[in-house]
Amino acid sequence: MPPIPKRRTATSTAAVDGFVIALAAVSVFPLFWMISTAFKPFDEIYQFPPALFPSQVTLGQFERLFGVSSGFTRMIGNSILVSTTTTLITMVLAAMAGYGLAKGRFRGRRLLLRSTLLAYVFPPILLVVPLFGILADLGYANTLPGLIAVYLIITFPFAVWLLTSYFATLPTELTEAARIDGASNMRAFWSIALPLTRPGLAAVAIFTFINTWNEFLFAFVIVGGGQNRTASVGLSAILRGAEGAEYGVLMAGSLIAMIPIIILFVFAQKHIVAGLTGGAVKG
Amino acid sequence: MRVSTTVTASATQGGRVPAREPDPPGDRTVLRRAGRFVDRHFAVLLVAPGLIWMMVLLVYPVALNLYYSVTNKSFQYPNTSVVGFDNYAAFLSDPEFWRAAANSLIWTAASIVGQLAIGFVAALAVEGLARGRAVVRLLLIVPWMFSSIVLAAVWRLMLDELSGVTNAALMAIGIIDQPIAFFGDGAYALGAVIVMNIWFGAPFMFLAFLAGMQTVSQDLYEAAVTDGAGYWRQVWHITLPALRPVVGTLVILRTIWVMNNLDFVYLTTGGGPRDATMTLPLYAFRVGWAQFEVGRMAAVSVGMMIGLLALALILFRLMPIEGEEDRN
C-alpha cells in the first residue's frame, strides 16, 4: 500500500469534514458500545435509555464470563491453537504453491490459479456438512485436528492468490542467475525468493490468522458440542441462550475475542490494507 | 515417453536455464537421484500438496452432495436408498424455498449496492480531506475487525427493543414514538440485517475505491481543470471510469460472499420472524442440520451451486475484470 499521495483539490470544505466525521463515528460506535457495555454494572445494561458510559467501571461481566463452569478459558485456548496451526500450515503450503504457480512453466498453471478461487463459489454450507460426515467416519468429528484439516478450504485459495501475485513481481533473472551459478531450484526458492516476499507472507499470515480466529460456521458444525468449541462457537451459545442473550457477558467475551484482532490491526495496519486491497487492486 | 520429456522440460523452472552438467558416471546414490528428481519437477512438486488437499476438501463434498441429492439420506435413519429427483421436486414445490430465494436476492442486491454507494462516497470524501486521512482511513475500516458472532452480538444489543441505544437515539430526536424490535419485527428484520451487512462490508469497497483513485494520473485532473470542468464532472468523467475494473472484481467476489453468507442472518434473526429473513444458505442449513434431511439439503445446495456458478459467469461477462495476465 503506497502512502497516500497529495490530494487533488486544495479545498476541503466544512461539509466534507463534517460528513467524514459522521462516517467515522458510525464506523467506530459499535466498538465503543461493546467496550462500554462490557464494563457496565449489571443493571445499567438493561436500563432505558442507556447511558453512554458506565457510571462506574466494573469487571463483574468478566468474572462471570470466566466463571468456573463456563469453560471460556479453554475455548480461547482452542481458538489460539486452531488459528496458529492453521496459519502455519497455510503459509507453508501456499508459499510453495504460490511460487510454483508464479514461476513454474508447466501446463495448466493459469487454470489452476483461477480454479483455486472457484472454491469460494461453493456455498460453505454445501461443503461443511459432508465434511463433517467424513470427519465423523474417520473419528475426527468434534476434534481440533479435524477442524484444522478442513480450515484449509477457507484459507488456502486467498493465500495462494495473494502470494502468487507477490512472487510474480519478483524478476525472473534473480532466480535464473542463482540457477546458472549452480544453485538448485530449492535453494533459489528458499534463499532468494522467500526472503524477498516477506511483506506478502506477513499479509497472508495476518489474514489467515484473523479469518480462522473469527470463523463461525465450520467451527459450529465440526466442533459445535463438547469441550473443543472455539471462542466463536462459545459466544454464539451465549448469544442464542435459552433465556435470551446475556449482553453483559456477551460483550465481555466479544471484547476478549477481539483483542488479538485489535492488536494486529494497530500494529500491522499496513499489511492488512495491502491484503484487503490485494484481492482487487494490484499490490 | 514423449509426454514425460515434455513435462520435464517445461517443468524445469524458468525453462530457459541451460541444462546442468550431468553428474559424473558411477554416482548413482539414491539421495542424489531423488535430489535431481525434485529439482527437475520442482514447480509441480511445490504446487501439488496444497492443491491435492484442496481438491480432496472440495471435490469429495461436492461429489457426495450430488449423490446424496438423489437419495433419501438422513441423519435419523441408517438406511439410504436412491429416490431419483424427488428431493429436487420437493424443494422446488416448497413455498418456503421460493421465499428464501426472493429474500436472498434482496439481501444480496441491497447489501452490495449499499456497500458500493457508501464505500464510494466515503472514498471521495476522504480523498478530498485536507488532513488526517491516515487516521480516518484507520477509523473507517474498524468494522472489518468484527467477526460474524461479535458483529451479531453488538448489533443485537444496539438494536434491542427494550434497552437498545438505537431506539433511544431515534426516540430522542423524535423520529419514532415507540421502540422498535428491529430484528424481531417482520417489517424491519430484513432491512436491519442488510444495514448491518452494509456497515460491515462498506470498508472493503472504501479501501478498494481509495486505492483505485490513487492510481489515476493527476495530469487528467489538471487537464480537466484547465478545460473548466467542475468537481462532479471530474468525478463522472475521470474517477468513475478509472474505477470500473476495481469495481468489477470486487462486485463479483462480494456478491458471491454475501450470497453464501449464513452467519449474519443465522446469528441475528435465525431466519425469522416467520421466515422474514430466511435466505437460501439458511434454508439449506435448516433442512440438513436441524431437520436431518441430508438428501434434501444436498439437493438445495446443488441448486444453489448451479445458481451461483451461473451468476459468477454472468458477472464475469458483464464486468470488466482487471487483467490477470499482467499479474501472473
Short mmCIF file of N, CA, C and O in Angstrom, two decimals, chain A residues 1 4-5 7-8 12 16-17 19-20 23 26-27 30 33 37 48 93 96 99 104-105 110 112 114 120-123 125-126 129-130 134 149 152-153 156 161 168 179 182 184-186 214 216 220-221 235-236 239-240 247 250 258 265 269 272 276 278 280 282, chain B residues 10 13 20 39 42-43 46 51 53-54 57-58 60 65 121-122 125 127-130 133 136-141 143-147 149 153-154 156-158 160 162 164 199 204 207 221 234 256 260 263 266-267 285 289 297 301 305 308 322 324-325 327-328:
data_model
loop_
_atom_site.label_atom_id
_atom_site.label_comp_id
_atom_site.label_asym_id
_atom_site.label_seq_id
_atom_site.Cartn_x
_atom_site.Cartn_y
_atom_site.Cartn_z
N MET A 1 0.84 -1.19 0.00
CA MET A 1 0.00 0.00 0.00
C MET A 1 0.88 1.24 0.00
O MET A 1 1.63 1.47 0.94
N ILE A 4 -0.46 7.68 1.10
CA ILE A 4 -1.49 8.45 0.41
C ILE A 4 -0.85 9.68 -0.24
O ILE A 4 -0.21 10.48 0.45
N PRO A 5 -0.94 9.81 -1.55
CA PRO A 5 -0.28 10.93 -2.21
C PRO A 5 -1.02 12.24 -1.98
O PRO A 5 -2.08 12.28 -1.36
N ARG A 7 -3.26 15.41 -2.13
CA ARG A 7 -4.66 15.46 -2.51
C ARG A 7 -4.85 16.26 -3.78
O ARG A 7 -4.02 17.10 -4.15
N ARG A 8 -5.96 15.99 -4.41
CA ARG A 8 -6.22 16.57 -5.72
C ARG A 8 -6.69 18.00 -5.61
O ARG A 8 -6.18 18.91 -6.25
N SER A 12 -10.92 21.59 1.24
CA SER A 12 -11.72 20.59 1.90
C SER A 12 -12.73 21.35 2.74
O SER A 12 -12.40 21.95 3.75
N VAL A 16 -17.56 18.56 3.90
CA VAL A 16 -16.85 17.29 3.72
C VAL A 16 -16.29 16.82 5.05
O VAL A 16 -16.42 15.64 5.41
N ASP A 17 -15.67 17.72 5.78
CA ASP A 17 -15.12 17.36 7.09
C ASP A 17 -16.20 16.79 7.99
O ASP A 17 -16.02 15.74 8.61
N PHE A 19 -19.04 15.44 7.16
CA PHE A 19 -19.50 14.15 6.63
C PHE A 19 -18.55 13.03 7.04
O PHE A 19 -18.98 11.96 7.48
N VAL A 20 -17.26 13.30 6.90
CA VAL A 20 -16.27 12.28 7.24
C VAL A 20 -16.29 11.97 8.73
O VAL A 20 -16.21 10.80 9.13
N LEU A 23 -19.24 9.75 9.34
CA LEU A 23 -18.94 8.38 8.88
C LEU A 23 -18.07 7.65 9.89
O LEU A 23 -18.33 6.50 10.25
N VAL A 26 -20.04 6.61 12.97
CA VAL A 26 -20.88 5.42 12.73
C VAL A 26 -20.00 4.17 12.67
O VAL A 26 -20.37 3.10 13.16
N SER A 27 -18.84 4.33 12.07
CA SER A 27 -17.94 3.20 11.88
C SER A 27 -17.41 2.68 13.22
O SER A 27 -17.26 1.48 13.41
N PRO A 30 -20.08 0.97 17.20
CA PRO A 30 -20.33 -0.37 17.77
C PRO A 30 -19.16 -0.90 18.61
O PRO A 30 -19.39 -1.56 19.62
N TRP A 33 -19.40 0.87 21.86
CA TRP A 33 -20.55 0.39 22.62
C TRP A 33 -20.25 -0.95 23.27
O TRP A 33 -20.66 -1.23 24.40
N THR A 37 -20.29 -1.33 27.27
CA THR A 37 -21.23 -2.27 27.89
C THR A 37 -20.49 -3.32 28.72
O THR A 37 -20.96 -3.73 29.78
N PHE A 48 -33.23 1.84 30.26
CA PHE A 48 -33.60 2.56 29.06
C PHE A 48 -34.02 3.97 29.43
O PHE A 48 -34.83 4.15 30.34
N LEU A 93 2.10 -24.31 2.77
CA LEU A 93 1.53 -24.85 1.52
C LEU A 93 1.30 -23.75 0.49
O LEU A 93 1.54 -23.95 -0.70
N MET A 96 4.61 -22.48 -1.08
CA MET A 96 5.08 -23.43 -2.08
C MET A 96 4.26 -23.31 -3.36
O MET A 96 4.79 -23.15 -4.46
N TYR A 99 4.66 -19.99 -5.31
CA TYR A 99 5.91 -19.90 -6.06
C TYR A 99 5.84 -20.78 -7.30
O TYR A 99 6.21 -20.36 -8.40
N GLY A 104 6.73 -21.40 -12.14
CA GLY A 104 6.82 -22.64 -12.88
C GLY A 104 6.35 -22.42 -14.31
O GLY A 104 5.73 -21.41 -14.63
N ARG A 105 6.68 -23.36 -15.17
CA ARG A 105 6.28 -23.20 -16.57
C ARG A 105 5.48 -24.40 -17.04
O ARG A 105 5.54 -24.75 -18.20
N ARG A 110 -2.20 -21.41 -15.20
CA ARG A 110 -3.15 -20.30 -15.03
C ARG A 110 -4.53 -20.83 -14.65
O ARG A 110 -5.23 -20.26 -13.82
N LEU A 112 -5.15 -23.54 -13.02
CA LEU A 112 -5.10 -23.95 -11.62
C LEU A 112 -5.27 -22.74 -10.71
O LEU A 112 -6.02 -22.78 -9.74
N ARG A 114 -6.74 -19.93 -11.30
CA ARG A 114 -8.13 -19.44 -11.28
C ARG A 114 -9.04 -20.39 -10.54
O ARG A 114 -9.94 -19.95 -9.83
N TYR A 120 -14.40 -20.47 -3.58
CA TYR A 120 -15.28 -19.56 -2.85
C TYR A 120 -16.69 -19.50 -3.45
O TYR A 120 -17.57 -18.90 -2.86
N VAL A 121 -16.86 -20.07 -4.65
CA VAL A 121 -18.20 -20.07 -5.25
C VAL A 121 -19.09 -21.09 -4.54
O VAL A 121 -20.29 -20.90 -4.42
N PHE A 122 -18.47 -22.17 -4.06
CA PHE A 122 -19.27 -23.20 -3.41
C PHE A 122 -19.78 -22.69 -2.06
O PHE A 122 -19.00 -22.21 -1.25
N PRO A 123 -21.08 -22.79 -1.83
CA PRO A 123 -21.60 -22.36 -0.54
C PRO A 123 -20.94 -23.18 0.58
O PRO A 123 -20.94 -24.41 0.50
N ILE A 125 -21.97 -23.97 3.29
CA ILE A 125 -22.93 -24.88 3.89
C ILE A 125 -23.00 -26.19 3.09
O ILE A 125 -23.22 -27.26 3.63
N LEU A 126 -22.73 -26.09 1.78
CA LEU A 126 -22.71 -27.28 0.93
C LEU A 126 -21.51 -28.15 1.29
O LEU A 126 -21.57 -29.36 1.20
N VAL A 129 -21.28 -29.82 5.76
CA VAL A 129 -21.99 -30.98 6.28
C VAL A 129 -21.39 -32.30 5.79
O VAL A 129 -21.11 -33.20 6.60
N PRO A 130 -21.11 -32.44 4.46
CA PRO A 130 -20.40 -33.66 4.04
C PRO A 130 -19.02 -33.80 4.70
O PRO A 130 -18.63 -34.91 5.05
N ILE A 134 -17.40 -36.98 6.72
CA ILE A 134 -16.11 -37.66 6.54
C ILE A 134 -15.36 -37.71 7.87
O ILE A 134 -14.85 -38.75 8.27
N ALA A 149 -7.75 -29.40 9.65
CA ALA A 149 -7.61 -30.02 8.33
C ALA A 149 -8.61 -29.40 7.35
O ALA A 149 -8.31 -29.21 6.17
N LEU A 152 -8.38 -25.41 5.79
CA LEU A 152 -7.56 -25.07 4.63
C LEU A 152 -8.42 -24.61 3.46
O LEU A 152 -8.00 -23.80 2.64
N ILE A 153 -9.63 -25.11 3.39
CA ILE A 153 -10.51 -24.76 2.28
C ILE A 153 -10.87 -23.28 2.32
O ILE A 153 -11.12 -22.65 1.30
N PHE A 156 -6.64 -21.38 2.19
CA PHE A 156 -5.65 -21.64 1.14
C PHE A 156 -5.87 -20.83 -0.15
O PHE A 156 -4.93 -20.22 -0.65
N TRP A 161 -3.59 -17.02 -3.91
CA TRP A 161 -3.85 -15.93 -4.84
C TRP A 161 -2.93 -14.74 -4.53
O TRP A 161 -2.26 -14.19 -5.40
N ALA A 168 5.06 -13.26 -8.46
CA ALA A 168 5.11 -12.89 -9.87
C ALA A 168 5.84 -11.57 -10.07
O ALA A 168 6.39 -11.32 -11.15
N ARG A 179 20.42 -20.11 -10.56
CA ARG A 179 20.46 -21.41 -11.23
C ARG A 179 21.75 -21.55 -12.03
O ARG A 179 22.39 -22.59 -12.04
N GLY A 182 24.63 -22.54 -10.31
CA GLY A 182 24.65 -23.93 -9.86
C GLY A 182 23.74 -24.22 -8.69
O GLY A 182 23.74 -25.33 -8.17
N SER A 184 20.37 -25.18 -6.68
CA SER A 184 19.20 -25.98 -7.04
C SER A 184 17.96 -25.09 -7.01
O SER A 184 17.99 -23.99 -6.47
N ASN A 185 16.89 -25.59 -7.57
CA ASN A 185 15.63 -24.85 -7.53
C ASN A 185 15.21 -24.60 -6.10
O ASN A 185 14.67 -23.54 -5.77
N MET A 186 15.45 -25.60 -5.25
CA MET A 186 15.08 -25.47 -3.85
C MET A 186 15.79 -24.29 -3.21
O MET A 186 15.21 -23.50 -2.48
N ASN A 214 -11.82 -15.74 13.59
CA ASN A 214 -13.19 -15.22 13.55
C ASN A 214 -14.20 -16.22 13.01
O ASN A 214 -15.39 -15.98 13.07
N PHE A 216 -16.93 -18.89 12.12
CA PHE A 216 -18.02 -19.43 12.94
C PHE A 216 -18.63 -20.73 12.39
O PHE A 216 -18.67 -21.74 13.09
N PHE A 220 -18.78 -24.28 14.21
CA PHE A 220 -20.07 -24.60 14.80
C PHE A 220 -20.50 -26.01 14.43
O PHE A 220 -20.97 -26.78 15.27
N VAL A 221 -20.31 -26.37 13.15
CA VAL A 221 -20.74 -27.69 12.70
C VAL A 221 -19.75 -28.76 13.17
O VAL A 221 -20.15 -29.83 13.63
N LEU A 235 -19.27 -18.11 22.17
CA LEU A 235 -20.02 -16.85 22.21
C LEU A 235 -21.40 -17.02 21.60
O LEU A 235 -22.37 -16.44 22.07
N SER A 236 -21.49 -17.80 20.53
CA SER A 236 -22.79 -17.98 19.88
C SER A 236 -23.75 -18.70 20.82
O SER A 236 -24.95 -18.48 20.78
N LEU A 239 -25.08 -16.05 22.96
CA LEU A 239 -25.98 -15.20 22.19
C LEU A 239 -27.34 -15.86 22.01
O LEU A 239 -28.38 -15.21 22.08
N ARG A 240 -27.32 -17.16 21.75
CA ARG A 240 -28.56 -17.86 21.49
C ARG A 240 -29.06 -18.58 22.74
O ARG A 240 -29.77 -19.58 22.63
N TYR A 247 -26.28 -9.88 27.56
CA TYR A 247 -25.44 -8.94 26.81
C TYR A 247 -24.16 -8.56 27.54
O TYR A 247 -23.13 -8.36 26.91
N LEU A 250 -21.75 -11.31 27.15
CA LEU A 250 -21.50 -11.41 25.72
C LEU A 250 -20.51 -10.34 25.25
O LEU A 250 -19.58 -10.61 24.48
N MET A 258 -11.81 -10.19 20.65
CA MET A 258 -11.37 -9.23 19.65
C MET A 258 -9.97 -8.70 19.92
O MET A 258 -9.37 -8.05 19.06
N PHE A 265 -4.44 -5.20 14.23
CA PHE A 265 -4.96 -4.07 13.49
C PHE A 265 -4.12 -2.82 13.74
O PHE A 265 -3.80 -2.06 12.83
N GLN A 269 -1.31 -2.56 10.44
CA GLN A 269 -2.33 -1.97 9.57
C GLN A 269 -1.90 -1.98 8.10
O GLN A 269 -2.69 -2.24 7.21
N ILE A 272 -2.51 -5.27 6.56
CA ILE A 272 -3.94 -5.55 6.44
C ILE A 272 -4.53 -4.80 5.25
O ILE A 272 -5.26 -5.38 4.45
N LEU A 276 -6.24 -6.50 2.09
CA LEU A 276 -7.64 -6.22 1.76
C LEU A 276 -7.79 -5.76 0.33
O LEU A 276 -8.73 -6.13 -0.36
N GLY A 278 -5.43 -6.21 -1.96
CA GLY A 278 -4.66 -7.09 -2.85
C GLY A 278 -5.54 -7.97 -3.72
O GLY A 278 -5.18 -8.32 -4.83
N ALA A 280 -8.28 -7.14 -5.08
CA ALA A 280 -8.99 -6.41 -6.12
C ALA A 280 -8.08 -5.44 -6.87
O ALA A 280 -8.31 -5.15 -8.03
N LYS A 282 -4.07 -4.14 -7.85
CA LYS A 282 -2.68 -4.60 -7.92
C LYS A 282 -1.89 -4.09 -6.73
O LYS A 282 -1.99 -2.94 -6.35
N SER B 10 9.28 -28.62 -19.54
CA SER B 10 8.51 -27.44 -19.22
C SER B 10 8.44 -27.21 -17.71
O SER B 10 8.23 -26.11 -17.27
N GLN B 13 12.29 -25.10 -13.90
CA GLN B 13 11.94 -23.73 -13.57
C GLN B 13 12.66 -22.76 -14.48
O GLN B 13 13.86 -22.83 -14.70
N ARG B 20 21.91 -28.46 -16.66
CA ARG B 20 23.03 -28.58 -15.74
C ARG B 20 23.95 -29.70 -16.20
O ARG B 20 23.53 -30.61 -16.91
N ASP B 39 14.55 -31.45 -8.23
CA ASP B 39 14.96 -30.24 -8.92
C ASP B 39 14.27 -30.12 -10.29
O ASP B 39 13.88 -29.04 -10.70
N PHE B 42 10.41 -29.37 -9.88
CA PHE B 42 10.27 -28.55 -8.69
C PHE B 42 8.92 -27.83 -8.61
O PHE B 42 8.22 -27.95 -7.61
N ALA B 43 8.55 -27.12 -9.67
CA ALA B 43 7.32 -26.32 -9.63
C ALA B 43 6.10 -27.21 -9.36
O ALA B 43 5.26 -26.88 -8.51
N LEU B 46 5.96 -28.41 -5.85
CA LEU B 46 5.59 -27.36 -4.90
C LEU B 46 4.08 -27.15 -4.87
O LEU B 46 3.49 -26.93 -3.82
N LEU B 51 -2.63 -28.19 -3.39
CA LEU B 51 -3.72 -28.34 -4.34
C LEU B 51 -4.45 -29.66 -4.16
O LEU B 51 -5.68 -29.72 -4.27
N TRP B 53 -4.72 -31.36 -1.39
CA TRP B 53 -5.52 -31.21 -0.17
C TRP B 53 -6.81 -30.45 -0.47
O TRP B 53 -7.91 -30.85 -0.07
N MET B 54 -6.67 -29.35 -1.19
CA MET B 54 -7.84 -28.56 -1.57
C MET B 54 -8.85 -29.38 -2.35
O MET B 54 -10.05 -29.31 -2.11
N LEU B 57 -10.80 -31.65 -0.25
CA LEU B 57 -11.79 -30.94 0.55
C LEU B 57 -12.95 -30.41 -0.30
O LEU B 57 -14.03 -30.18 0.21
N LEU B 58 -12.67 -30.17 -1.59
CA LEU B 58 -13.71 -29.61 -2.46
C LEU B 58 -14.47 -30.68 -3.21
O LEU B 58 -15.70 -30.73 -3.20
N TYR B 60 -14.64 -33.98 -2.93
CA TYR B 60 -15.36 -35.01 -2.19
C TYR B 60 -16.73 -34.53 -1.71
O TYR B 60 -17.75 -35.18 -1.99
N ASN B 65 -22.45 -34.59 -2.29
CA ASN B 65 -23.72 -33.86 -2.35
C ASN B 65 -24.52 -34.26 -3.58
O ASN B 65 -25.73 -34.42 -3.50
N VAL B 121 -18.76 6.99 -1.82
CA VAL B 121 -18.91 8.34 -1.25
C VAL B 121 -17.84 8.57 -0.18
O VAL B 121 -17.22 9.64 -0.11
N ALA B 122 -17.62 7.55 0.65
CA ALA B 122 -16.61 7.69 1.70
C ALA B 122 -15.23 7.90 1.10
O ALA B 122 -14.46 8.76 1.56
N ALA B 125 -14.95 11.43 -0.23
CA ALA B 125 -14.85 12.41 0.85
C ALA B 125 -13.46 12.37 1.48
O ALA B 125 -12.84 13.41 1.71
N GLU B 127 -10.73 11.31 0.17
CA GLU B 127 -9.73 11.80 -0.78
C GLU B 127 -9.69 13.32 -0.80
O GLU B 127 -8.66 13.91 -1.09
N GLY B 128 -10.83 13.93 -0.50
CA GLY B 128 -10.89 15.38 -0.53
C GLY B 128 -10.49 16.04 0.79
O GLY B 128 -10.53 17.25 0.89
N LEU B 129 -10.12 15.22 1.78
CA LEU B 129 -9.77 15.78 3.08
C LEU B 129 -8.46 16.56 3.02
O LEU B 129 -7.54 16.17 2.31
N ALA B 130 -8.42 17.64 3.78
CA ALA B 130 -7.19 18.43 3.80
C ALA B 130 -6.12 17.75 4.65
O ALA B 130 -4.95 17.78 4.34
N ARG B 133 -5.92 12.07 6.82
CA ARG B 133 -6.50 10.98 6.04
C ARG B 133 -6.10 9.60 6.54
O ARG B 133 -6.90 8.66 6.50
N VAL B 136 -8.33 8.75 9.49
CA VAL B 136 -9.70 8.48 9.07
C VAL B 136 -9.79 7.12 8.40
O VAL B 136 -10.72 6.36 8.63
N ARG B 137 -8.79 6.80 7.60
CA ARG B 137 -8.80 5.51 6.92
C ARG B 137 -8.82 4.38 7.95
O ARG B 137 -9.56 3.42 7.82
N LEU B 138 -8.02 4.54 8.98
CA LEU B 138 -7.98 3.53 10.04
C LEU B 138 -9.35 3.41 10.72
O LEU B 138 -9.86 2.31 10.93
N LEU B 139 -9.97 4.56 11.02
CA LEU B 139 -11.27 4.53 11.70
C LEU B 139 -12.34 3.90 10.82
O LEU B 139 -13.21 3.18 11.29
N LEU B 140 -12.26 4.15 9.52
CA LEU B 140 -13.32 3.67 8.63
C LEU B 140 -13.22 2.17 8.36
O LEU B 140 -14.17 1.58 7.85
N ILE B 141 -12.08 1.54 8.64
CA ILE B 141 -12.04 0.10 8.42
C ILE B 141 -12.22 -0.69 9.71
O ILE B 141 -12.06 -1.91 9.73
N PRO B 143 -14.99 -1.64 11.13
CA PRO B 143 -15.99 -2.73 11.04
C PRO B 143 -15.39 -4.04 10.57
O PRO B 143 -15.88 -5.12 10.92
N TRP B 144 -14.32 -3.93 9.79
CA TRP B 144 -13.72 -5.14 9.25
C TRP B 144 -13.17 -6.05 10.36
O TRP B 144 -13.02 -7.25 10.17
N MET B 145 -12.89 -5.50 11.53
CA MET B 145 -12.34 -6.31 12.62
C MET B 145 -13.36 -7.27 13.21
O MET B 145 -13.01 -8.21 13.88
N PHE B 146 -14.63 -6.99 12.98
CA PHE B 146 -15.68 -7.76 13.65
C PHE B 146 -15.85 -9.14 13.03
O PHE B 146 -16.00 -9.27 11.83
N SER B 147 -15.86 -10.15 13.87
CA SER B 147 -16.24 -11.47 13.39
C SER B 147 -17.76 -11.52 13.34
O SER B 147 -18.43 -10.67 13.92
N ILE B 149 -19.88 -13.41 14.74
CA ILE B 149 -20.55 -13.59 16.03
C ILE B 149 -20.50 -12.31 16.86
O ILE B 149 -21.50 -11.90 17.44
N ALA B 153 -23.68 -10.01 17.87
CA ALA B 153 -23.91 -9.74 19.29
C ALA B 153 -24.07 -8.23 19.53
O ALA B 153 -25.03 -7.80 20.17
N VAL B 154 -23.14 -7.44 19.00
CA VAL B 154 -23.18 -6.00 19.25
C VAL B 154 -24.41 -5.37 18.60
O VAL B 154 -25.08 -4.53 19.19
N ARG B 156 -27.23 -6.80 17.89
CA ARG B 156 -28.46 -7.17 18.61
C ARG B 156 -28.62 -6.35 19.87
O ARG B 156 -29.72 -5.96 20.25
N LEU B 157 -27.50 -6.08 20.53
CA LEU B 157 -27.56 -5.22 21.71
C LEU B 157 -27.98 -3.80 21.33
O LEU B 157 -28.84 -3.20 21.98
N MET B 158 -27.40 -3.28 20.25
CA MET B 158 -27.69 -1.89 19.87
C MET B 158 -29.12 -1.72 19.37
O MET B 158 -29.72 -0.67 19.54
N ASP B 160 -31.68 -3.58 20.26
CA ASP B 160 -32.62 -4.23 21.17
C ASP B 160 -33.85 -3.35 21.39
O ASP B 160 -33.77 -2.12 21.43
N LEU B 162 -35.88 -3.31 24.08
CA LEU B 162 -36.09 -2.82 25.44
C LEU B 162 -34.97 -1.93 25.95
O LEU B 162 -35.21 -1.01 26.71
N GLY B 164 -32.14 -0.95 23.74
CA GLY B 164 -31.22 -0.61 22.66
C GLY B 164 -30.92 0.88 22.54
O GLY B 164 -31.80 1.72 22.67
N TRP B 199 -22.90 -1.90 6.85
CA TRP B 199 -21.92 -1.35 7.80
C TRP B 199 -20.65 -2.20 7.79
O TRP B 199 -19.54 -1.69 7.76
N PHE B 204 -14.50 -2.60 2.76
CA PHE B 204 -13.80 -3.26 1.65
C PHE B 204 -13.88 -2.37 0.40
O PHE B 204 -12.89 -2.13 -0.29
N LEU B 207 -11.84 0.93 0.79
CA LEU B 207 -10.40 0.78 0.60
C LEU B 207 -10.04 0.58 -0.86
O LEU B 207 -9.08 1.16 -1.36
N TYR B 221 -6.70 15.24 -14.12
CA TYR B 221 -7.50 16.22 -13.39
C TYR B 221 -7.06 17.64 -13.74
O TYR B 221 -7.88 18.53 -13.91
N GLN B 234 -15.55 16.01 -13.09
CA GLN B 234 -14.30 15.24 -12.98
C GLN B 234 -14.58 13.85 -12.43
O GLN B 234 -14.06 12.84 -12.91
N ILE B 256 -20.72 -13.04 -4.35
CA ILE B 256 -20.69 -14.46 -4.00
C ILE B 256 -20.61 -14.62 -2.49
O ILE B 256 -21.31 -15.44 -1.89
N ASN B 260 -23.53 -16.34 -0.15
CA ASN B 260 -23.22 -17.55 0.61
C ASN B 260 -23.25 -17.36 2.11
O ASN B 260 -23.18 -18.33 2.86
N ASP B 263 -23.88 -16.82 8.44
CA ASP B 263 -23.66 -16.40 9.84
C ASP B 263 -24.51 -15.20 10.23
O ASP B 263 -25.15 -15.21 11.28
N TYR B 266 -28.23 -15.96 10.51
CA TYR B 266 -28.45 -17.01 11.50
C TYR B 266 -28.27 -16.46 12.91
O TYR B 266 -29.05 -16.76 13.81
N LEU B 267 -27.23 -15.65 13.11
CA LEU B 267 -26.90 -15.20 14.46
C LEU B 267 -27.74 -14.00 14.91
O LEU B 267 -27.82 -13.73 16.10
N PHE B 285 -29.38 -25.06 5.42
CA PHE B 285 -28.85 -25.43 6.72
C PHE B 285 -29.95 -26.01 7.61
O PHE B 285 -29.76 -27.01 8.28
N TRP B 289 -29.37 -29.60 8.79
CA TRP B 289 -28.75 -29.69 10.12
C TRP B 289 -29.80 -29.76 11.22
O TRP B 289 -29.58 -30.40 12.24
N MET B 297 -31.29 -31.47 1.72
CA MET B 297 -30.35 -30.37 1.84
C MET B 297 -29.34 -30.39 0.70
O MET B 297 -28.98 -29.35 0.14
N SER B 301 -28.52 -27.45 -1.95
CA SER B 301 -27.21 -26.83 -2.13
C SER B 301 -26.67 -27.06 -3.54
O SER B 301 -25.95 -26.21 -4.06
N MET B 305 -25.55 -24.06 -5.86
CA MET B 305 -24.24 -24.06 -6.51
C MET B 305 -24.39 -23.74 -7.98
O MET B 305 -23.64 -22.92 -8.54
N LEU B 308 -25.17 -20.10 -8.34
CA LEU B 308 -24.02 -19.24 -8.09
C LEU B 308 -23.02 -19.30 -9.24
O LEU B 308 -22.44 -18.28 -9.63
N GLU B 322 -10.09 -6.81 -14.05
CA GLU B 322 -8.69 -6.41 -14.16
C GLU B 322 -7.89 -7.56 -14.75
O GLU B 322 -8.05 -8.69 -14.34
N GLU B 324 -5.73 -10.42 -15.45
CA GLU B 324 -4.91 -11.26 -14.58
C GLU B 324 -3.54 -11.48 -15.20
O GLU B 324 -2.57 -11.74 -14.52
N GLU B 325 -3.50 -11.35 -16.53
CA GLU B 325 -2.28 -11.70 -17.24
C GLU B 325 -1.08 -10.90 -16.77
O GLU B 325 0.01 -11.42 -16.60
N ARG B 327 -0.46 -9.86 -14.00
CA ARG B 327 -0.05 -10.12 -12.62
C ARG B 327 0.69 -11.44 -12.51
O ARG B 327 1.47 -11.65 -11.60
N ASN B 328 0.38 -12.34 -13.42
CA ASN B 328 0.95 -13.68 -13.27
C ASN B 328 2.35 -13.75 -13.85
O ASN B 328 2.54 -13.45 -14.99
#
